[in-house]
mmCIF file of C-alpha atoms in Angstrom:
data_model
loop_
_atom_site.group_PDB
_atom_site.id
_atom_site.type_symbol
_atom_site.label_atom_id
_atom_site.label_comp_id
_atom_site.label_asym_id
_atom_site.label_seq_id
_atom_site.Cartn_x
_atom_site.Cartn_y
_atom_site.Cartn_z
ATOM 1 C CA MET A 1 -8.255 40.603 24.707
ATOM 2 C CA ARG A 2 -7.433 38.202 27.298
ATOM 3 C CA ARG A 3 -11.428 36.764 26.427
ATOM 4 C CA LEU A 4 -10.524 36.554 22.690
ATOM 5 C CA ILE A 5 -7.262 34.550 23.322
ATOM 6 C CA CYS A 6 -8.825 32.026 25.708
ATOM 7 C CA ALA A 7 -11.798 31.549 23.445
ATOM 8 C CA THR A 8 -9.690 31.265 20.856
ATOM 9 C CA PHE A 9 -7.856 28.278 21.600
ATOM 10 C CA LEU A 10 -11.524 26.852 23.289
ATOM 11 C CA LEU A 11 -12.659 26.591 19.704
ATOM 12 C CA ALA A 12 -9.115 24.837 18.469
ATOM 13 C CA SER A 13 -9.940 22.691 20.785
ATOM 14 C CA GLY A 14 -12.878 21.584 19.948
ATOM 15 C CA ILE A 15 -12.535 21.770 16.138
ATOM 16 C CA ILE A 16 -9.630 19.450 17.093
ATOM 17 C CA HIS A 17 -12.380 17.592 19.127
ATOM 18 C CA LEU A 18 -14.209 17.906 16.753
ATOM 19 C CA HIS A 19 -11.900 16.169 14.113
ATOM 20 C CA ALA A 20 -10.778 12.875 16.384
ATOM 21 C CA GLN A 21 -14.379 12.455 16.889
ATOM 22 C CA SER A 22 -15.457 12.743 12.682
ATOM 23 C CA PRO A 23 -12.723 11.250 10.633
ATOM 24 C CA ALA A 24 -12.772 11.640 7.037
ATOM 25 C CA PRO A 25 -14.672 8.743 5.006
ATOM 26 C CA LEU A 26 -12.375 5.774 4.719
ATOM 27 C CA LEU A 27 -12.882 5.697 0.221
ATOM 28 C CA VAL A 28 -11.923 8.519 -1.070
ATOM 29 C CA ALA A 29 -15.071 11.499 -2.596
ATOM 30 C CA PRO A 30 -15.817 9.976 -6.078
ATOM 31 C CA GLY A 31 -13.730 13.369 -8.686
ATOM 32 C CA VAL A 32 -11.359 13.521 -6.263
ATOM 33 C CA LEU A 33 -8.496 11.924 -8.331
ATOM 34 C CA PRO A 34 -7.788 12.629 -11.283
ATOM 35 C CA PRO A 35 -9.710 9.866 -14.277
ATOM 36 C CA ALA A 36 -7.357 6.606 -14.423
ATOM 37 C CA LYS A 37 -4.952 5.705 -17.039
ATOM 38 C CA SER A 38 -4.047 2.347 -18.702
ATOM 39 C CA VAL A 39 -1.005 1.165 -20.410
ATOM 40 C CA SER A 40 0.881 -1.650 -21.881
ATOM 41 C CA VAL A 41 2.883 -4.696 -19.543
ATOM 42 C CA PHE A 42 3.468 -7.943 -21.070
ATOM 43 C CA GLY A 43 0.553 -7.472 -23.743
ATOM 44 C CA GLN A 44 -1.360 -6.879 -20.440
ATOM 45 C CA LYS A 45 -3.604 -3.841 -19.179
ATOM 46 C CA ILE A 46 -2.403 -1.977 -16.837
ATOM 47 C CA ALA A 47 -4.187 0.331 -14.780
ATOM 48 C CA TYR A 48 -3.303 3.182 -12.089
ATOM 49 C CA PHE A 49 -3.882 7.081 -11.754
ATOM 50 C CA GLU A 50 -0.824 9.449 -11.888
ATOM 51 C CA ALA A 51 -0.993 13.556 -10.089
ATOM 52 C CA GLY A 52 1.158 15.982 -9.378
ATOM 53 C CA ALA A 53 4.523 16.689 -10.711
ATOM 54 C CA GLY A 54 8.354 16.393 -8.796
ATOM 55 C CA PRO A 55 9.953 13.664 -6.829
ATOM 56 C CA THR A 56 7.967 9.938 -8.802
ATOM 57 C CA VAL A 57 6.303 8.322 -5.920
ATOM 58 C CA VAL A 58 4.809 4.954 -7.145
ATOM 59 C CA LEU A 59 2.211 3.397 -5.138
ATOM 60 C CA VAL A 60 1.344 -0.475 -4.136
ATOM 61 C CA HIS A 61 -1.366 -1.847 -2.966
ATOM 62 C CA GLY A 62 -1.748 -5.226 -0.769
ATOM 63 C CA PHE A 63 -3.711 -8.760 -1.578
ATOM 64 C CA ALA A 64 -7.090 -8.029 -1.990
ATOM 65 C CA SER A 65 -6.881 -4.611 -3.026
ATOM 66 C CA GLN A 66 -6.025 -2.023 -5.713
ATOM 67 C CA ALA A 67 -5.459 1.542 -5.605
ATOM 68 C CA ILE A 68 -8.062 3.238 -5.235
ATOM 69 C CA PHE A 69 -8.717 1.731 -1.913
ATOM 70 C CA ASP A 70 -5.570 0.812 0.071
ATOM 71 C CA TRP A 71 -4.056 4.360 -1.177
ATOM 72 C CA GLY A 72 -6.917 6.975 -2.770
ATOM 73 C CA ASN A 73 -7.063 9.844 0.565
ATOM 74 C CA VAL A 74 -3.467 9.936 0.274
ATOM 75 C CA ILE A 75 -2.423 10.524 -3.297
ATOM 76 C CA MET A 76 -4.252 13.877 -4.274
ATOM 77 C CA PRO A 77 -2.453 15.474 -0.827
ATOM 78 C CA LEU A 78 1.171 13.644 -2.008
ATOM 79 C CA ALA A 79 0.620 15.195 -5.490
ATOM 80 C CA GLN A 80 0.976 18.861 -4.140
ATOM 81 C CA HIS A 81 4.680 17.877 -3.913
ATOM 82 C CA HIS A 82 5.036 14.725 -5.830
ATOM 83 C CA HIS A 83 4.620 13.012 -8.872
ATOM 84 C CA VAL A 84 2.833 10.577 -8.080
ATOM 85 C CA ILE A 85 1.984 6.982 -9.784
ATOM 86 C CA ALA A 86 -0.587 4.374 -8.136
ATOM 87 C CA LEU A 87 -0.492 1.664 -10.377
ATOM 88 C CA ASP A 88 -3.625 -1.321 -10.414
ATOM 89 C CA GLN A 89 -1.489 -4.706 -9.728
ATOM 90 C CA ILE A 90 -1.938 -7.288 -12.682
ATOM 91 C CA GLY A 91 -4.962 -9.289 -11.500
ATOM 92 C CA PHE A 92 -6.331 -6.224 -9.648
ATOM 93 C CA GLY A 93 -8.329 -3.150 -10.022
ATOM 94 C CA ALA A 94 -8.763 -2.270 -13.178
ATOM 95 C CA SER A 95 -5.587 -4.375 -14.478
ATOM 96 C CA ASP A 96 -5.749 -7.732 -17.237
ATOM 97 C CA LYS A 97 -6.582 -10.293 -14.861
ATOM 98 C CA PRO A 98 -4.299 -13.172 -16.393
ATOM 99 C CA GLN A 99 -4.627 -16.696 -15.686
ATOM 100 C CA VAL A 100 -1.292 -17.756 -14.429
ATOM 101 C CA ASP A 101 0.439 -18.844 -11.097
ATOM 102 C CA TYR A 102 0.345 -15.499 -9.756
ATOM 103 C CA SER A 103 3.751 -14.722 -7.096
ATOM 104 C CA ILE A 104 5.432 -12.667 -5.713
ATOM 105 C CA GLN A 105 8.086 -12.329 -8.754
ATOM 106 C CA THR A 106 5.379 -12.543 -11.451
ATOM 107 C CA PHE A 107 4.139 -8.630 -9.451
ATOM 108 C CA VAL A 108 7.912 -7.799 -9.336
ATOM 109 C CA ASP A 109 8.178 -9.121 -13.299
ATOM 110 C CA PHE A 110 5.383 -6.755 -13.757
ATOM 111 C CA LEU A 111 6.254 -4.033 -11.570
ATOM 112 C CA GLY A 112 9.600 -3.092 -13.445
ATOM 113 C CA GLU A 113 8.356 -4.098 -16.764
ATOM 114 C CA PHE A 114 5.623 -1.233 -15.986
ATOM 115 C CA LEU A 115 8.450 1.126 -15.221
ATOM 116 C CA ARG A 116 10.697 0.703 -17.656
ATOM 117 C CA THR A 117 7.090 1.142 -20.045
ATOM 118 C CA LEU A 118 7.041 4.889 -18.471
ATOM 119 C CA LYS A 119 9.987 5.127 -18.182
ATOM 120 C CA VAL A 120 10.747 5.556 -14.251
ATOM 121 C CA ASP A 121 13.933 5.663 -13.384
ATOM 122 C CA HIS A 122 14.147 7.556 -10.362
ATOM 123 C CA PHE A 123 12.230 6.845 -7.849
ATOM 124 C CA ALA A 124 10.605 6.302 -3.915
ATOM 125 C CA LEU A 125 8.729 3.099 -4.046
ATOM 126 C CA ALA A 126 6.200 2.667 -1.412
ATOM 127 C CA GLY A 127 4.126 -0.139 -0.817
ATOM 128 C CA GLU A 128 1.416 -1.573 1.286
ATOM 129 C CA SER A 129 0.424 -5.235 3.029
ATOM 130 C CA LEU A 130 1.126 -7.555 -0.624
ATOM 131 C CA GLY A 131 2.982 -4.617 -2.253
ATOM 132 C CA GLY A 132 4.971 -4.648 0.394
ATOM 133 C CA TRP A 133 7.013 -7.525 0.077
ATOM 134 C CA ILE A 134 6.270 -6.470 -3.133
ATOM 135 C CA SER A 135 8.910 -3.982 -3.069
ATOM 136 C CA ALA A 136 11.033 -5.112 0.031
ATOM 137 C CA SER A 137 11.293 -8.359 -3.068
ATOM 138 C CA TYR A 138 11.413 -5.704 -6.036
ATOM 139 C CA THR A 139 14.716 -3.411 -4.270
ATOM 140 C CA ILE A 140 16.642 -6.457 -3.449
ATOM 141 C CA GLN A 141 16.496 -7.473 -7.466
ATOM 142 C CA ALA A 142 16.577 -3.761 -7.936
ATOM 143 C CA LEU A 143 19.997 -2.563 -5.919
ATOM 144 C CA ALA A 144 21.826 -6.294 -6.568
ATOM 145 C CA PRO A 145 25.175 -5.931 -8.824
ATOM 146 C CA GLU A 146 23.855 -8.556 -11.380
ATOM 147 C CA ASN A 147 20.805 -6.413 -12.093
ATOM 148 C CA THR A 148 22.239 -5.122 -15.216
ATOM 149 C CA GLY A 149 21.819 -4.715 -19.456
ATOM 150 C CA LYS A 150 18.591 -3.254 -21.249
ATOM 151 C CA TYR A 151 15.600 -5.233 -18.879
ATOM 152 C CA ALA A 152 17.571 -4.255 -15.932
ATOM 153 C CA LEU A 153 15.198 -3.408 -12.998
ATOM 154 C CA PRO A 154 15.428 0.277 -12.715
ATOM 155 C CA ARG A 155 16.469 0.829 -8.965
ATOM 156 C CA PRO A 156 14.374 3.269 -6.619
ATOM 157 C CA ASP A 157 15.934 5.763 -4.644
ATOM 158 C CA ARG A 158 13.561 5.240 -1.640
ATOM 159 C CA LEU A 159 11.624 2.460 0.715
ATOM 160 C CA ILE A 160 8.629 3.105 1.718
ATOM 161 C CA LEU A 161 7.002 -0.078 4.281
ATOM 162 C CA GLU A 162 3.788 0.159 5.269
ATOM 163 C CA ASP A 163 2.947 -3.084 7.611
ATOM 164 C CA ALA A 164 4.902 -5.130 4.747
ATOM 165 C CA ALA A 165 4.088 -9.369 4.705
ATOM 166 C CA GLY A 166 7.100 -11.099 3.633
ATOM 167 C CA HIS A 167 8.292 -12.441 6.870
ATOM 168 C CA THR A 168 6.279 -15.847 5.986
ATOM 169 C CA ALA A 169 3.994 -17.037 3.299
ATOM 170 C CA LEU A 170 1.124 -15.329 2.626
ATOM 171 C CA ASN A 171 -1.323 -17.887 3.511
ATOM 172 C CA SER A 172 0.286 -18.484 7.486
ATOM 173 C CA LEU A 173 -0.906 -14.627 8.257
ATOM 174 C CA SER A 174 -3.859 -14.304 10.103
ATOM 175 C CA PRO A 175 -6.916 -14.672 7.018
ATOM 176 C CA ILE A 176 -6.960 -12.120 4.850
ATOM 177 C CA PRO A 177 -11.078 -12.091 3.382
ATOM 178 C CA ILE A 178 -11.795 -12.900 -0.192
ATOM 179 C CA ALA A 179 -15.013 -11.794 -0.356
ATOM 180 C CA GLY A 180 -17.776 -13.180 -1.945
ATOM 181 C CA SER A 181 -21.097 -12.342 -1.006
ATOM 182 C CA LEU A 182 -22.207 -9.629 1.104
ATOM 183 C CA GLN A 183 -21.358 -11.526 5.072
ATOM 184 C CA GLU A 184 -18.161 -12.398 3.140
ATOM 185 C CA SER A 185 -17.362 -8.440 2.862
ATOM 186 C CA ARG A 186 -18.105 -8.114 6.023
ATOM 187 C CA GLY A 187 -14.754 -9.207 7.507
ATOM 188 C CA VAL A 188 -12.545 -6.004 5.922
ATOM 189 C CA ALA A 189 -13.465 -5.349 9.382
ATOM 190 C CA ILE A 190 -9.814 -7.122 10.444
ATOM 191 C CA VAL A 191 -8.241 -4.401 8.472
ATOM 192 C CA PHE A 192 -9.539 -1.164 10.963
ATOM 193 C CA TYR A 193 -9.245 -0.387 15.040
ATOM 194 C CA ASP A 194 -11.425 1.346 15.389
ATOM 195 C CA LYS A 195 -14.001 -0.946 14.484
ATOM 196 C CA SER A 196 -17.184 2.128 14.257
ATOM 197 C CA ARG A 197 -15.728 2.881 10.464
ATOM 198 C CA VAL A 198 -16.768 0.442 9.492
ATOM 199 C CA THR A 199 -20.553 1.110 8.450
ATOM 200 C CA GLU A 200 -22.842 -0.743 6.763
ATOM 201 C CA ASP A 201 -22.058 1.985 4.166
ATOM 202 C CA PHE A 202 -18.452 1.829 3.982
ATOM 203 C CA ILE A 203 -19.147 -2.923 3.263
ATOM 204 C CA ARG A 204 -20.917 -1.807 0.861
ATOM 205 C CA GLN A 205 -19.534 0.493 -1.130
ATOM 206 C CA ASN A 206 -16.585 -2.489 -0.908
ATOM 207 C CA PHE A 207 -18.487 -4.920 -1.755
ATOM 208 C CA ALA A 208 -19.563 -3.886 -5.270
ATOM 209 C CA LEU A 209 -15.305 -2.239 -5.406
ATOM 210 C CA LYS A 210 -14.720 -5.747 -5.030
ATOM 211 C CA LEU A 211 -17.488 -7.102 -7.603
ATOM 212 C CA LYS A 212 -16.743 -4.707 -9.733
ATOM 213 C CA ALA A 213 -13.024 -5.442 -9.788
ATOM 214 C CA ASN A 214 -13.423 -9.131 -10.699
ATOM 215 C CA ASP A 215 -10.324 -10.534 -8.339
ATOM 216 C CA GLY A 216 -11.250 -13.241 -6.558
ATOM 217 C CA THR A 217 -9.704 -16.170 -8.658
ATOM 218 C CA THR A 218 -6.337 -13.413 -8.611
ATOM 219 C CA GLU A 219 -6.109 -13.496 -4.764
ATOM 220 C CA ARG A 220 -7.271 -17.915 -5.028
ATOM 221 C CA LEU A 221 -4.161 -18.702 -6.898
ATOM 222 C CA LEU A 222 -1.771 -16.711 -5.519
ATOM 223 C CA TRP A 223 -2.905 -17.466 -1.548
ATOM 224 C CA ASN A 224 -2.690 -20.753 -2.510
ATOM 225 C CA ASN A 225 0.998 -20.920 -3.999
ATOM 226 C CA PRO A 226 3.050 -23.398 -2.070
ATOM 227 C CA THR A 227 5.731 -21.398 -3.494
ATOM 228 C CA LEU A 228 4.944 -17.895 -1.700
ATOM 229 C CA ALA A 229 6.633 -20.103 0.751
ATOM 230 C CA HIS A 230 10.066 -19.783 -0.367
ATOM 231 C CA GLN A 231 9.955 -15.861 -1.804
ATOM 232 C CA THR A 232 10.185 -14.556 1.322
ATOM 233 C CA VAL A 233 12.857 -11.784 2.400
ATOM 234 C CA GLY A 234 13.163 -11.996 5.839
ATOM 235 C CA ASP A 235 17.013 -13.015 5.183
ATOM 236 C CA LYS A 236 17.315 -10.729 2.655
ATOM 237 C CA LEU A 237 16.807 -7.635 3.925
ATOM 238 C CA LYS A 238 20.420 -6.767 4.732
ATOM 239 C CA ARG A 239 20.796 -6.335 0.755
ATOM 240 C CA ILE A 240 18.472 -3.160 0.761
ATOM 241 C CA THR A 241 20.882 -0.363 1.039
ATOM 242 C CA ILE A 242 18.939 2.153 0.708
ATOM 243 C CA PRO A 243 16.590 5.082 2.381
ATOM 244 C CA THR A 244 14.242 3.311 4.127
ATOM 245 C CA LEU A 245 10.482 4.126 6.029
ATOM 246 C CA VAL A 246 9.083 1.006 7.927
ATOM 247 C CA ILE A 247 5.418 2.939 8.821
ATOM 248 C CA TRP A 248 3.228 0.505 11.307
ATOM 249 C CA GLY A 249 -0.811 0.538 12.187
ATOM 250 C CA GLY A 250 0.051 -0.004 16.172
ATOM 251 C CA ASP A 251 -2.638 -2.423 16.106
ATOM 252 C CA ASP A 252 -2.460 -4.620 13.131
ATOM 253 C CA GLN A 253 -3.951 -7.285 12.938
ATOM 254 C CA ILE A 254 -3.321 -8.956 10.142
ATOM 255 C CA VAL A 255 0.843 -9.078 10.348
ATOM 256 C CA PRO A 256 1.942 -8.363 14.101
ATOM 257 C CA LEU A 257 4.167 -5.049 14.590
ATOM 258 C CA ALA A 258 6.421 -7.732 15.501
ATOM 259 C CA ASP A 259 7.276 -8.363 11.915
ATOM 260 C CA GLY A 260 7.965 -3.962 10.922
ATOM 261 C CA ARG A 261 10.793 -4.217 13.974
ATOM 262 C CA ASP A 262 11.838 -7.112 12.150
ATOM 263 C CA TYR A 263 11.581 -4.942 8.843
ATOM 264 C CA ALA A 264 13.335 -2.465 10.903
ATOM 265 C CA ALA A 265 15.725 -4.007 12.427
ATOM 266 C CA LYS A 266 17.277 -6.099 9.297
ATOM 267 C CA ILE A 267 17.241 -3.416 7.068
ATOM 268 C CA PRO A 268 20.591 -1.026 7.363
ATOM 269 C CA ASN A 269 19.661 2.486 9.112
ATOM 270 C CA ALA A 270 15.132 2.115 8.608
ATOM 271 C CA LYS A 271 13.763 4.241 10.491
ATOM 272 C CA LEU A 272 10.273 2.784 12.407
ATOM 273 C CA VAL A 273 7.531 4.936 12.284
ATOM 274 C CA ILE A 274 4.397 2.822 14.724
ATOM 275 C CA VAL A 275 0.408 4.488 14.316
ATOM 276 C CA PRO A 276 -1.392 4.034 17.590
ATOM 277 C CA GLN A 277 -4.158 2.851 17.772
ATOM 278 C CA CYS A 278 -4.624 2.010 13.901
ATOM 279 C CA GLY A 279 -4.240 -1.304 11.803
ATOM 280 C CA HIS A 280 -3.338 -3.529 8.570
ATOM 281 C CA ALA A 281 -3.355 0.549 6.776
ATOM 282 C CA PRO A 282 -2.510 3.535 8.195
ATOM 283 C CA SER A 283 -2.586 5.331 4.286
ATOM 284 C CA LEU A 284 -6.636 4.100 5.001
ATOM 285 C CA GLU A 285 -7.480 5.037 8.654
ATOM 286 C CA LYS A 286 -5.361 7.502 9.760
ATOM 287 C CA PRO A 287 -4.090 9.379 6.501
ATOM 288 C CA ALA A 288 -2.938 12.409 8.310
ATOM 289 C CA ASP A 289 -0.852 10.085 10.655
ATOM 290 C CA PHE A 290 1.107 8.973 7.579
ATOM 291 C CA LEU A 291 1.467 11.488 5.574
ATOM 292 C CA ALA A 292 3.289 13.120 8.967
ATOM 293 C CA ALA A 293 6.202 10.455 8.846
ATOM 294 C CA VAL A 294 6.177 10.115 4.811
ATOM 295 C CA GLU A 295 6.152 13.501 3.494
ATOM 296 C CA PRO A 296 9.504 14.487 5.885
ATOM 297 C CA PHE A 297 10.471 10.951 4.390
ATOM 298 C CA LEU A 298 11.347 12.421 0.914
ATOM 299 C CA ARG A 299 12.245 15.553 0.872
#
C-alpha cells in the first residue's frame, strides 16, 4: 500500500511537471468556440461569441487584437457557469471598420449600444489592456449619477481589469507592433514572458489572423489620436464603486505592474492578483491562473 501511494504521488508529480513543461497552445483550436454571431450597432456589424448560461460576463479585448486571441482559451471554461459574451470591438477582428477618428469614447459608445441592443443589464465587465482602459472608462460613466434615461449605459455589477492601459496615453506605452509583414508580426513576442512559446507556427497563425482582421488602419488611427492623452482614467478611478478585480502579469513589458498596483490602490476596495512569470495577457499566456483568480471573484 505504501508503495502504491508513493507511486501515485510520483505519477501525479510527473503529470504536473509535464503540464508545466508543455502548456496548451496559445491560440484556441478551431471548433472549440461556438460559431460567431453578429448584431448591428449604429448601423455597423459587431461580431461576438456567446456561450453558456448563468450570470453574464462581457469580455472586451485589447489593442491590435480580437476576442478569439485575448479570450479564446477562457471563454468555454467561464461558460461552464456563466453566460459569456466576447465581442470584437468596432474596428477590430470580424467587426466592421468605419474610417472614423477612433478614441476611447468611440469604443465606450459602441460597447454601451451593443449591450443595449442585446438587452444585457446585469453583468460583470472584463477588459484586457486597451479593453481594460475602455472598461474602466465605461464603468465610470455608467455609474455616474447623470447616466439616466432611455439611452443610459447599462451598469455593470462587477469589474475585472487585466493589465489595463489608461494611466497614460496609448502611444506613451511600450510600442505594440502593428504587423504589416511576417517579420513585423514577430513583434508579438513582447506580449509574453515565455518567449519560447512564440514559435514560428504561432507567428504565422497570428499573422494570418491579423490579415483576415484587416484592422491595421484602426490601429494607426487610434495610436496617433492626440485626444487619448485627455481620456486617461487615473484621476477618476475613485468613482468606481463596484467590486473590482485587478489581475496583472508580473512581468508585463507593455503596461508596467506599477500601473496595476495604482489601479488597485485608487479603486475603492479593489483586489489585486499578480500572476508571476507572465507577460501582458494572463488570459492568453496563463489561462489557468487567470481562471483561478476570476472564477471565485465572479461567484
